[in-house]
GROMACS .gro file of C-alpha atoms in nm:
model
  119
    1MET     CA    1   1.822  -2.791   0.968
    2ALA     CA    2   1.802  -2.474   1.178
    3GLU     CA    3   1.459  -2.331   1.248
    4GLY     CA    4   1.572  -1.976   1.326
    5TYR     CA    5   1.581  -1.678   1.093
    6LEU     CA    6   1.687  -1.311   1.089
    7THR     CA    7   1.469  -1.009   1.012
    8THR     CA    8   1.487  -0.631   1.045
    9HIS     CA    9   1.258  -0.329   1.038
   10VAL     CA   10   1.385   0.025   0.979
   11LEU     CA   11   1.189   0.327   1.096
   12ASP     CA   12   1.276   0.686   1.007
   13THR     CA   13   1.211   0.855   1.342
   14ALA     CA   14   1.271   1.206   1.203
   15ARG     CA   15   0.989   1.167   0.951
   16GLY     CA   16   0.773   0.925   1.150
   17LEU     CA   17   0.767   0.677   0.861
   18PRO     CA   18   0.904   0.337   0.763
   19ALA     CA   19   1.241   0.373   0.590
   20ALA     CA   20   1.149   0.248   0.243
   21GLY     CA   21   1.425   0.185  -0.011
   22LEU     CA   22   1.710   0.157   0.241
   23ARG     CA   23   1.988  -0.078   0.129
   24ILE     CA   24   2.113  -0.333   0.385
   25ALA     CA   25   2.405  -0.577   0.364
   26LEU     CA   26   2.459  -0.879   0.590
   27TYR     CA   27   2.808  -1.013   0.665
   28GLU     CA   28   2.930  -1.313   0.859
   29VAL     CA   29   3.217  -1.200   1.082
   30GLY     CA   30   3.510  -1.418   1.182
   31GLY     CA   31   3.805  -1.255   1.355
   32ASN     CA   32   3.910  -0.969   1.129
   33SER     CA   33   3.735  -1.102   0.820
   34HIS     CA   34   3.390  -1.029   0.681
   35ARG     CA   35   3.209  -1.250   0.431
   36LYS     CA   36   2.915  -1.089   0.255
   37ILE     CA   37   2.609  -1.312   0.267
   38THR     CA   38   2.341  -1.098   0.106
   39GLU     CA   39   2.221  -0.750   0.024
   40MET     CA   40   1.858  -0.638   0.031
   41VAL     CA   41   1.646  -0.322   0.015
   42THR     CA   42   1.360  -0.238   0.249
   43ASN     CA   43   1.006  -0.229   0.115
   44ALA     CA   44   0.735   0.034   0.174
   45ASP     CA   45   0.692  -0.094   0.532
   46GLY     CA   46   1.065  -0.059   0.611
   47ARG     CA   47   1.112  -0.437   0.611
   48THR     CA   48   1.275  -0.676   0.366
   49ASP     CA   49   1.041  -0.890   0.158
   50ALA     CA   50   1.205  -1.207   0.291
   51PRO     CA   51   1.416  -1.285   0.597
   52ILE     CA   52   1.768  -1.148   0.564
   53LEU     CA   53   1.899  -1.482   0.682
   54PRO     CA   54   1.638  -1.752   0.608
   55LYS     CA   55   1.600  -2.084   0.788
   56THR     CA   56   1.794  -2.265   0.516
   57ALA     CA   57   2.108  -2.054   0.577
   58PHE     CA   58   2.065  -1.977   0.947
   59LYS     CA   59   2.340  -2.078   1.189
   60THR     CA   60   2.503  -1.952   1.506
   61GLY     CA   61   2.790  -1.709   1.480
   62ARG     CA   62   2.883  -1.342   1.463
   63TYR     CA   63   2.719  -1.120   1.205
   64GLU     CA   64   2.708  -0.758   1.097
   65LEU     CA   65   2.424  -0.571   0.934
   66VAL     CA   66   2.529  -0.257   0.750
   67PHE     CA   67   2.251  -0.006   0.691
   68PHE     CA   68   2.332   0.242   0.413
   69ALA     CA   69   2.171   0.536   0.591
   70GLY     CA   70   2.348   0.814   0.398
   71GLU     CA   71   2.206   0.700   0.064
   72TYR     CA   72   1.860   0.682   0.218
   73LEU     CA   73   1.885   1.022   0.388
   74ASP     CA   74   2.006   1.184   0.065
   75ARG     CA   75   1.695   1.055  -0.117
   76THR     CA   76   1.445   1.153   0.151
   77GLY     CA   77   1.523   1.522   0.171
   78ALA     CA   78   1.722   1.527   0.495
   79ALA     CA   79   1.926   1.846   0.521
   80PRO     CA   80   2.239   1.793   0.310
   81GLU     CA   81   2.582   1.777   0.470
   82THR     CA   82   2.923   1.666   0.347
   83PRO     CA   83   3.016   1.427   0.483
   84ARG     CA   84   2.699   1.296   0.642
   85PHE     CA   85   2.712   1.248   1.018
   86LEU     CA   86   2.564   0.899   0.966
   87ASP     CA   87   2.655   0.727   0.643
   88GLU     CA   88   2.691   0.352   0.690
   89VAL     CA   89   2.551   0.220   1.019
   90PRO     CA   90   2.708  -0.115   1.118
   91ILE     CA   91   2.545  -0.331   1.383
   92ARG     CA   92   2.751  -0.630   1.492
   93PHE     CA   93   2.568  -0.899   1.687
   94GLY     CA   94   2.581  -1.266   1.776
   95ILE     CA   95   2.339  -1.548   1.709
   96SER     CA   96   2.364  -1.812   1.980
   97ASP     CA   97   2.039  -2.004   1.931
   98ALA     CA   98   1.994  -2.170   1.591
   99ALA     CA   99   1.625  -2.228   1.660
  100ALA     CA  100   1.532  -1.868   1.746
  101HIS     CA  101   1.395  -1.575   1.550
  102TYR     CA  102   1.640  -1.284   1.568
  103HIS     CA  103   1.494  -0.945   1.483
  104VAL     CA  104   1.735  -0.649   1.465
  105PRO     CA  105   1.538  -0.329   1.408
  106LEU     CA  106   1.690   0.014   1.345
  107LEU     CA  107   1.539   0.345   1.454
  108LEU     CA  108   1.709   0.606   1.237
  109SER     CA  109   1.734   0.984   1.213
  110PRO     CA  110   2.000   1.200   1.043
  111PHE     CA  111   2.189   1.243   1.371
  112GLY     CA  112   2.125   0.927   1.570
  113TYR     CA  113   2.008   0.569   1.574
  114SER     CA  114   1.920   0.291   1.813
  115THR     CA  115   1.868  -0.080   1.791
  116TYR     CA  116   1.766  -0.371   2.012
  117ARG     CA  117   1.681  -0.738   1.984
  118GLY     CA  118   1.318  -0.737   1.887
  119SER     CA  119   1.062  -1.009   1.843
   0.00000   0.00000   0.00000
């Protein structure tokens, strides 16, 4: 059994707060196909209540997290625009070590985002 797992943390850099209530979907990517694994919503701290990919399901491969930023921004009072500059934010990444903790945070504002491999 793998010992690794996948987590995230979303911070709203425009408001200086955790991004609570932001929907996230995780897909396994193979070639041109995507297989949805799970969907979660961030808690008051901008994290999911459980790992997005727990130890029991963790394996090496290519994945994509999709952060539904537009829905979140609409709810938080960001200036409205149609269409939103950022709506769905996809982050495609690889997991090469089945024993490691992969943390993929998102720093989000209405007009930009950044990510990195965290700890």
